[in-house]
Amino acid sequence: MKKFLLAILVLTLSCGLLLTGCGGQQSGGEEPAKEPEGGAAAGKVFELSFVSEYMDKHPTVINGFMPWIKSIEENSGNQVKIAYYNPNTLCPQKDTFDSTISGMVDIGSSYCGYYPGKFPLNELMELPLIVPGAEAGSLVTWELYQKYPQWQDEFKETKM
């Protein structure tokens, strides 16, 4: 059961984290904000929204997303707060990717299969009998992303 949840988490995060932090790209001509004295954060708390295709009681959220959120908050000294939202609350579920790119959502986790044609290389992983199971599929997908620039190009609108 743990391996299955890990596989689901890795696959979801491999797509979901690709959507992380996509909004708010700075346009040319603007000066970047200067860091305050004492470092980048200097006591400021950053509040981020996170939406996925899973309800808050789903095992992926309970055993994957929530521990990840907690670790981010703890490792940032509670200067980064992440609020988890159920699907269809901040945006329609089918619009999670575009809503993250536009900055409407800060962190979005969505299944690449919801966007036919947008991720053609990733669609290979959806074919039957390509991999023996979810965990293997997650690991292969992540390795392909790390190794091949063409795979990374499918997610060029996002930041890792």
PDB file of N, CA and C in Angstrom, residues 72-143:
ATOM      1  N   ILE A  72       7.444  22.156   4.014  1.00  0.00           N
ATOM      2  CA  ILE A  72       7.768  23.467   3.430  1.00  0.00           C
ATOM      3  C   ILE A  72       7.607  24.552   4.485  1.00  0.00           C
ATOM      4  N   GLU A  73       6.497  24.502   5.212  1.00  0.00           N
ATOM      5  CA  GLU A  73       6.245  25.513   6.234  1.00  0.00           C
ATOM      6  C   GLU A  73       7.301  25.459   7.331  1.00  0.00           C
ATOM      7  N   GLU A  74       7.645  24.259   7.793  1.00  0.00           N
ATOM      8  CA  GLU A  74       8.654  24.120   8.846  1.00  0.00           C
ATOM      9  C   GLU A  74      10.030  24.557   8.358  1.00  0.00           C
ATOM     10  N   ASN A  75      10.415  24.124   7.162  1.00  0.00           N
ATOM     11  CA  ASN A  75      11.741  24.461   6.636  1.00  0.00           C
ATOM     12  C   ASN A  75      11.889  25.936   6.287  1.00  0.00           C
ATOM     13  N   SER A  76      10.784  26.623   6.129  1.00  0.00           N
ATOM     14  CA  SER A  76      10.839  28.059   5.844  1.00  0.00           C
ATOM     15  C   SER A  76      10.719  28.889   7.116  1.00  0.00           C
ATOM     16  N   GLY A  77      10.688  28.217   8.270  1.00  0.00           N
ATOM     17  CA  GLY A  77      10.475  28.953   9.515  1.00  0.00           C
ATOM     18  C   GLY A  77       9.103  29.589   9.558  1.00  0.00           C
ATOM     19  N   ASN A  78       8.136  28.922   8.948  1.00  0.00           N
ATOM     20  CA  ASN A  78       6.748  29.394   8.851  1.00  0.00           C
ATOM     21  C   ASN A  78       6.612  30.714   8.095  1.00  0.00           C
ATOM     22  N   GLN A  79       7.581  30.996   7.231  1.00  0.00           N
ATOM     23  CA  GLN A  79       7.467  32.184   6.390  1.00  0.00           C
ATOM     24  C   GLN A  79       6.766  31.867   5.072  1.00  0.00           C
ATOM     25  N   VAL A  80       6.588  30.588   4.782  1.00  0.00           N
ATOM     26  CA  VAL A  80       5.800  30.163   3.630  1.00  0.00           C
ATOM     27  C   VAL A  80       4.634  29.347   4.162  1.00  0.00           C
ATOM     28  N   LYS A  81       3.438  29.799   3.886  1.00  0.00           N
ATOM     29  CA  LYS A  81       2.215  29.106   4.290  1.00  0.00           C
ATOM     30  C   LYS A  81       1.490  28.667   3.024  1.00  0.00           C
ATOM     31  N   ILE A  82       1.071  27.417   3.009  1.00  0.00           N
ATOM     32  CA  ILE A  82       0.376  26.887   1.841  1.00  0.00           C
ATOM     33  C   ILE A  82      -1.019  26.441   2.254  1.00  0.00           C
ATOM     34  N   ALA A  83      -2.021  27.017   1.616  1.00  0.00           N
ATOM     35  CA  ALA A  83      -3.415  26.647   1.879  1.00  0.00           C
ATOM     36  C   ALA A  83      -3.870  25.685   0.789  1.00  0.00           C
ATOM     37  N   TYR A  84      -4.315  24.490   1.195  1.00  0.00           N
ATOM     38  CA  TYR A  84      -4.779  23.487   0.239  1.00  0.00           C
ATOM     39  C   TYR A  84      -6.264  23.699  -0.048  1.00  0.00           C
ATOM     40  N   TYR A  85      -6.626  23.656  -1.321  1.00  0.00           N
ATOM     41  CA  TYR A  85      -8.015  23.818  -1.741  1.00  0.00           C
ATOM     42  C   TYR A  85      -8.469  22.586  -2.521  1.00  0.00           C
ATOM     43  N   ASN A  86      -9.690  22.171  -2.277  1.00  0.00           N
ATOM     44  CA  ASN A  86     -10.277  21.043  -3.000  1.00  0.00           C
ATOM     45  C   ASN A  86     -10.496  21.412  -4.467  1.00  0.00           C
ATOM     46  N   PRO A  87     -10.658  20.393  -5.329  1.00  0.00           N
ATOM     47  CA  PRO A  87     -10.893  20.678  -6.746  1.00  0.00           C
ATOM     48  C   PRO A  87     -12.155  21.510  -6.955  1.00  0.00           C
ATOM     49  N   ASN A  88     -12.128  22.313  -7.990  1.00  0.00           N
ATOM     50  CA  ASN A  88     -13.267  23.148  -8.395  1.00  0.00           C
ATOM     51  C   ASN A  88     -13.616  24.237  -7.394  1.00  0.00           C
ATOM     52  N   THR A  89     -12.670  24.602  -6.529  1.00  0.00           N
ATOM     53  CA  THR A  89     -12.938  25.699  -5.602  1.00  0.00           C
ATOM     54  C   THR A  89     -12.331  27.002  -6.103  1.00  0.00           C
ATOM     55  N   LEU A  90     -11.062  26.984  -6.484  1.00  0.00           N
ATOM     56  CA  LEU A  90     -10.419  28.195  -6.997  1.00  0.00           C
ATOM     57  C   LEU A  90     -10.562  28.321  -8.508  1.00  0.00           C
ATOM     58  N   CYS A  91     -10.663  27.179  -9.167  1.00  0.00           N
ATOM     59  CA  CYS A  91     -10.803  27.154 -10.622  1.00  0.00           C
ATOM     60  C   CYS A  91     -11.427  25.818 -10.999  1.00  0.00           C
ATOM     61  N   PRO A  92     -12.027  25.740 -12.179  1.00  0.00           N
ATOM     62  CA  PRO A  92     -12.529  24.431 -12.618  1.00  0.00           C
ATOM     63  C   PRO A  92     -11.361  23.443 -12.716  1.00  0.00           C
ATOM     64  N   GLN A  93     -11.614  22.214 -12.340  1.00  0.00           N
ATOM     65  CA  GLN A  93     -10.560  21.202 -12.317  1.00  0.00           C
ATOM     66  C   GLN A  93      -9.826  21.101 -13.654  1.00  0.00           C
ATOM     67  N   LYS A  94     -10.559  21.175 -14.742  1.00  0.00           N
ATOM     68  CA  LYS A  94      -9.951  21.054 -16.070  1.00  0.00           C
ATOM     69  C   LYS A  94      -9.083  22.258 -16.433  1.00  0.00           C
ATOM     70  N   ASP A  95      -9.153  23.336 -15.654  1.00  0.00           N
ATOM     71  CA  ASP A  95      -8.377  24.549 -15.924  1.00  0.00           C
ATOM     72  C   ASP A  95      -7.209  24.743 -14.965  1.00  0.00           C
ATOM     73  N   THR A  96      -6.878  23.719 -14.183  1.00  0.00           N
ATOM     74  CA  THR A  96      -5.825  23.865 -13.174  1.00  0.00           C
ATOM     75  C   THR A  96      -4.503  24.307 -13.793  1.00  0.00           C
ATOM     76  N   PHE A  97      -4.098  23.670 -14.890  1.00  0.00           N
ATOM     77  CA  PHE A  97      -2.817  24.019 -15.514  1.00  0.00           C
ATOM     78  C   PHE A  97      -2.799  25.485 -15.935  1.00  0.00           C
ATOM     79  N   ASP A  98      -3.795  25.905 -16.709  1.00  0.00           N
ATOM     80  CA  ASP A  98      -3.838  27.287 -17.189  1.00  0.00           C
ATOM     81  C   ASP A  98      -3.994  28.283 -16.044  1.00  0.00           C
ATOM     82  N   SER A  99      -4.730  27.903 -15.003  1.00  0.00           N
ATOM     83  CA  SER A  99      -4.912  28.789 -13.852  1.00  0.00           C
ATOM     84  C   SER A  99      -3.607  28.966 -13.087  1.00  0.00           C
ATOM     85  N   THR A 100      -2.770  27.944 -13.094  1.00  0.00           N
ATOM     86  CA  THR A 100      -1.472  28.052 -12.436  1.00  0.00           C
ATOM     87  C   THR A 100      -0.534  28.906 -13.280  1.00  0.00           C
ATOM     88  N   ILE A 101      -0.535  28.681 -14.582  1.00  0.00           N
ATOM     89  CA  ILE A 101       0.298  29.482 -15.489  1.00  0.00           C
ATOM     90  C   ILE A 101      -0.056  30.962 -15.376  1.00  0.00           C
ATOM     91  N   SER A 102      -1.338  31.268 -15.290  1.00  0.00           N
ATOM     92  CA  SER A 102      -1.780  32.666 -15.254  1.00  0.00           C
ATOM     93  C   SER A 102      -1.553  33.324 -13.898  1.00  0.00           C
ATOM     94  N   GLY A 103      -1.269  32.522 -12.864  1.00  0.00           N
ATOM     95  CA  GLY A 103      -1.060  33.083 -11.536  1.00  0.00           C
ATOM     96  C   GLY A 103      -2.312  33.110 -10.684  1.00  0.00           C
ATOM     97  N   MET A 104      -3.426  32.651 -11.214  1.00  0.00           N
ATOM     98  CA  MET A 104      -4.660  32.589 -10.427  1.00  0.00           C
ATOM     99  C   MET A 104      -4.490  31.626  -9.254  1.00  0.00           C
ATOM    100  N   VAL A 105      -3.717  30.562  -9.483  1.00  0.00           N
ATOM    101  CA  VAL A 105      -3.393  29.562  -8.468  1.00  0.00           C
ATOM    102  C   VAL A 105      -1.876  29.541  -8.361  1.00  0.00           C
ATOM    103  N   ASP A 106      -1.345  29.440  -7.140  1.00  0.00           N
ATOM    104  CA  ASP A 106       0.107  29.418  -6.974  1.00  0.00           C
ATOM    105  C   ASP A 106       0.704  28.047  -7.261  1.00  0.00           C
ATOM    106  N   ILE A 107       0.071  26.994  -6.751  1.00  0.00           N
ATOM    107  CA  ILE A 107       0.545  25.627  -6.939  1.00  0.00           C
ATOM    108  C   ILE A 107      -0.627  24.804  -7.446  1.00  0.00           C
ATOM    109  N   GLY A 108      -0.426  24.116  -8.542  1.00  0.00           N
ATOM    110  CA  GLY A 108      -1.481  23.283  -9.094  1.00  0.00           C
ATOM    111  C   GLY A 108      -0.980  21.883  -9.357  1.00  0.00           C
ATOM    112  N   SER A 109      -1.776  20.905  -8.995  1.00  0.00           N
ATOM    113  CA  SER A 109      -1.458  19.509  -9.275  1.00  0.00           C
ATOM    114  C   SER A 109      -2.600  18.949 -10.098  1.00  0.00           C
ATOM    115  N   SER A 110      -2.258  18.460 -11.271  1.00  0.00           N
ATOM    116  CA  SER A 110      -3.287  17.962 -12.160  1.00  0.00           C
ATOM    117  C   SER A 110      -2.719  16.836 -12.997  1.00  0.00           C
ATOM    118  N   TYR A 111      -3.572  15.989 -13.479  1.00  0.00           N
ATOM    119  CA  TYR A 111      -3.207  14.857 -14.311  1.00  0.00           C
ATOM    120  C   TYR A 111      -2.990  15.350 -15.738  1.00  0.00           C
ATOM    121  N   CYS A 112      -1.836  15.047 -16.307  1.00  0.00           N
ATOM    122  CA  CYS A 112      -1.518  15.510 -17.665  1.00  0.00           C
ATOM    123  C   CYS A 112      -2.526  15.013 -18.695  1.00  0.00           C
ATOM    124  N   GLY A 113      -3.161  13.890 -18.428  1.00  0.00           N
ATOM    125  CA  GLY A 113      -4.150  13.342 -19.346  1.00  0.00           C
ATOM    126  C   GLY A 113      -5.388  14.209 -19.510  1.00  0.00           C
ATOM    127  N   TYR A 114      -5.575  15.190 -18.622  1.00  0.00           N
ATOM    128  CA  TYR A 114      -6.714  16.100 -18.749  1.00  0.00           C
ATOM    129  C   TYR A 114      -6.525  17.080 -19.907  1.00  0.00           C
ATOM    130  N   TYR A 115      -5.326  17.134 -20.474  1.00  0.00           N
ATOM    131  CA  TYR A 115      -4.999  18.127 -21.488  1.00  0.00           C
ATOM    132  C   TYR A 115      -4.499  17.443 -22.759  1.00  0.00           C
ATOM    133  N   PRO A 116      -5.379  16.743 -23.492  1.00  0.00           N
ATOM    134  CA  PRO A 116      -4.949  16.008 -24.688  1.00  0.00           C
ATOM    135  C   PRO A 116      -4.228  16.923 -25.681  1.00  0.00           C
ATOM    136  N   GLY A 117      -3.084  16.447 -26.153  1.00  0.00           N
ATOM    137  CA  GLY A 117      -2.317  17.192 -27.127  1.00  0.00           C
ATOM    138  C   GLY A 117      -1.328  18.179 -26.548  1.00  0.00           C
ATOM    139  N   LYS A 118      -1.503  18.582 -25.306  1.00  0.00           N
ATOM    140  CA  LYS A 118      -0.597  19.557 -24.692  1.00  0.00           C
ATOM    141  C   LYS A 118       0.729  18.919 -24.287  1.00  0.00           C
ATOM    142  N   PHE A 119       0.707  17.660 -23.890  1.00  0.00           N
ATOM    143  CA  PHE A 119       1.900  16.951 -23.433  1.00  0.00           C
ATOM    144  C   PHE A 119       2.061  15.649 -24.234  1.00  0.00           C
ATOM    145  N   PRO A 120       2.371  15.739 -25.538  1.00  0.00           N
ATOM    146  CA  PRO A 120       2.379  14.529 -26.369  1.00  0.00           C
ATOM    147  C   PRO A 120       3.383  13.465 -25.920  1.00  0.00           C
ATOM    148  N   LEU A 121       4.557  13.850 -25.465  1.00  0.00           N
ATOM    149  CA  LEU A 121       5.511  12.845 -24.993  1.00  0.00           C
ATOM    150  C   LEU A 121       4.997  12.168 -23.730  1.00  0.00           C
ATOM    151  N   ASN A 122       4.438  12.954 -22.836  1.00  0.00           N
ATOM    152  CA  ASN A 122       3.910  12.406 -21.592  1.00  0.00           C
ATOM    153  C   ASN A 122       2.743  11.469 -21.856  1.00  0.00           C
ATOM    154  N   GLU A 123       2.023  11.689 -22.949  1.00  0.00           N
ATOM    155  CA  GLU A 123       0.895  10.817 -23.294  1.00  0.00           C
ATOM    156  C   GLU A 123       1.352   9.384 -23.561  1.00  0.00           C
ATOM    157  N   LEU A 124       2.622   9.207 -23.922  1.00  0.00           N
ATOM    158  CA  LEU A 124       3.151   7.852 -24.105  1.00  0.00           C
ATOM    159  C   LEU A 124       3.007   7.031 -22.829  1.00  0.00           C
ATOM    160  N   MET A 125       3.169   7.672 -21.696  1.00  0.00           N
ATOM    161  CA  MET A 125       3.102   6.968 -20.414  1.00  0.00           C
ATOM    162  C   MET A 125       1.681   6.538 -20.068  1.00  0.00           C
ATOM    163  N   GLU A 126       0.704   7.038 -20.797  1.00  0.00           N
ATOM    164  CA  GLU A 126      -0.687   6.668 -20.551  1.00  0.00           C
ATOM    165  C   GLU A 126      -1.117   5.436 -21.343  1.00  0.00           C
ATOM    166  N   LEU A 127      -0.267   4.994 -22.260  1.00  0.00           N
ATOM    167  CA  LEU A 127      -0.606   3.820 -23.066  1.00  0.00           C
ATOM    168  C   LEU A 127      -0.573   2.559 -22.208  1.00  0.00           C
ATOM    169  N   PRO A 128      -1.459   1.617 -22.491  1.00  0.00           N
ATOM    170  CA  PRO A 128      -1.478   0.387 -21.693  1.00  0.00           C
ATOM    171  C   PRO A 128      -0.214  -0.446 -21.913  1.00  0.00           C
ATOM    172  N   LEU A 129       0.201  -1.117 -20.848  1.00  0.00           N
ATOM    173  CA  LEU A 129       1.311  -2.069 -20.849  1.00  0.00           C
ATOM    174  C   LEU A 129       2.679  -1.443 -21.107  1.00  0.00           C
ATOM    175  N   ILE A 130       2.800  -0.129 -21.019  1.00  0.00           N
ATOM    176  CA  ILE A 130       4.099   0.524 -21.185  1.00  0.00           C
ATOM    177  C   ILE A 130       4.979   0.251 -19.967  1.00  0.00           C
ATOM    178  N   VAL A 131       4.395   0.322 -18.792  1.00  0.00           N
ATOM    179  CA  VAL A 131       5.117   0.061 -17.540  1.00  0.00           C
ATOM    180  C   VAL A 131       4.306  -0.931 -16.708  1.00  0.00           C
ATOM    181  N   PRO A 132       4.974  -1.645 -15.800  1.00  0.00           N
ATOM    182  CA  PRO A 132       4.264  -2.668 -15.033  1.00  0.00           C
ATOM    183  C   PRO A 132       3.347  -2.136 -13.935  1.00  0.00           C
ATOM    184  N   GLY A 133       3.476  -0.879 -13.567  1.00  0.00           N
ATOM    185  CA  GLY A 133       2.623  -0.350 -12.509  1.00  0.00           C
ATOM    186  C   GLY A 133       2.837   1.139 -12.310  1.00  0.00           C
ATOM    187  N   ALA A 134       2.071   1.702 -11.370  1.00  0.00           N
ATOM    188  CA  ALA A 134       2.091   3.147 -11.128  1.00  0.00           C
ATOM    189  C   ALA A 134       3.449   3.631 -10.631  1.00  0.00           C
ATOM    190  N   GLU A 135       4.052   2.880  -9.721  1.00  0.00           N
ATOM    191  CA  GLU A 135       5.349   3.310  -9.190  1.00  0.00           C
ATOM    192  C   GLU A 135       6.400   3.361 -10.300  1.00  0.00           C
ATOM    193  N   ALA A 136       6.466   2.311 -11.100  1.00  0.00           N
ATOM    194  CA  ALA A 136       7.418   2.286 -12.215  1.00  0.00           C
ATOM    195  C   ALA A 136       7.133   3.425 -13.189  1.00  0.00           C
ATOM    196  N   GLY A 137       5.859   3.661 -13.475  1.00  0.00           N
ATOM    197  CA  GLY A 137       5.491   4.744 -14.377  1.00  0.00           C
ATOM    198  C   GLY A 137       5.931   6.100 -13.864  1.00  0.00           C
ATOM    199  N   SER A 138       5.763   6.313 -12.568  1.00  0.00           N
ATOM    200  CA  SER A 138       6.179   7.578 -11.958  1.00  0.00           C
ATOM    201  C   SER A 138       7.682   7.769 -12.065  1.00  0.00           C
ATOM    202  N   LEU A 139       8.417   6.715 -11.745  1.00  0.00           N
ATOM    203  CA  LEU A 139       9.876   6.808 -11.775  1.00  0.00           C
ATOM    204  C   LEU A 139      10.402   6.990 -13.199  1.00  0.00           C
ATOM    205  N   VAL A 140       9.821   6.284 -14.150  1.00  0.00           N
ATOM    206  CA  VAL A 140      10.237   6.422 -15.549  1.00  0.00           C
ATOM    207  C   VAL A 140       9.923   7.830 -16.050  1.00  0.00           C
ATOM    208  N   THR A 141       8.734   8.326 -15.739  1.00  0.00           N
ATOM    209  CA  THR A 141       8.349   9.672 -16.165  1.00  0.00           C
ATOM    210  C   THR A 141       9.325  10.708 -15.631  1.00  0.00           C
ATOM    211  N   TRP A 142       9.667  10.595 -14.356  1.00  0.00           N
ATOM    212  CA  TRP A 142      10.592  11.555 -13.742  1.00  0.00           C
ATOM    213  C   TRP A 142      11.981  11.457 -14.382  1.00  0.00           C
ATOM    214  N   GLU A 143      12.451  10.241 -14.632  1.00  0.00           N
ATOM    215  CA  GLU A 143      13.764  10.062 -15.258  1.00  0.00           C
ATOM    216  C   GLU A 143      13.783  10.642 -16.674  1.00  0.00           C
TER     217      GLU A 143
END
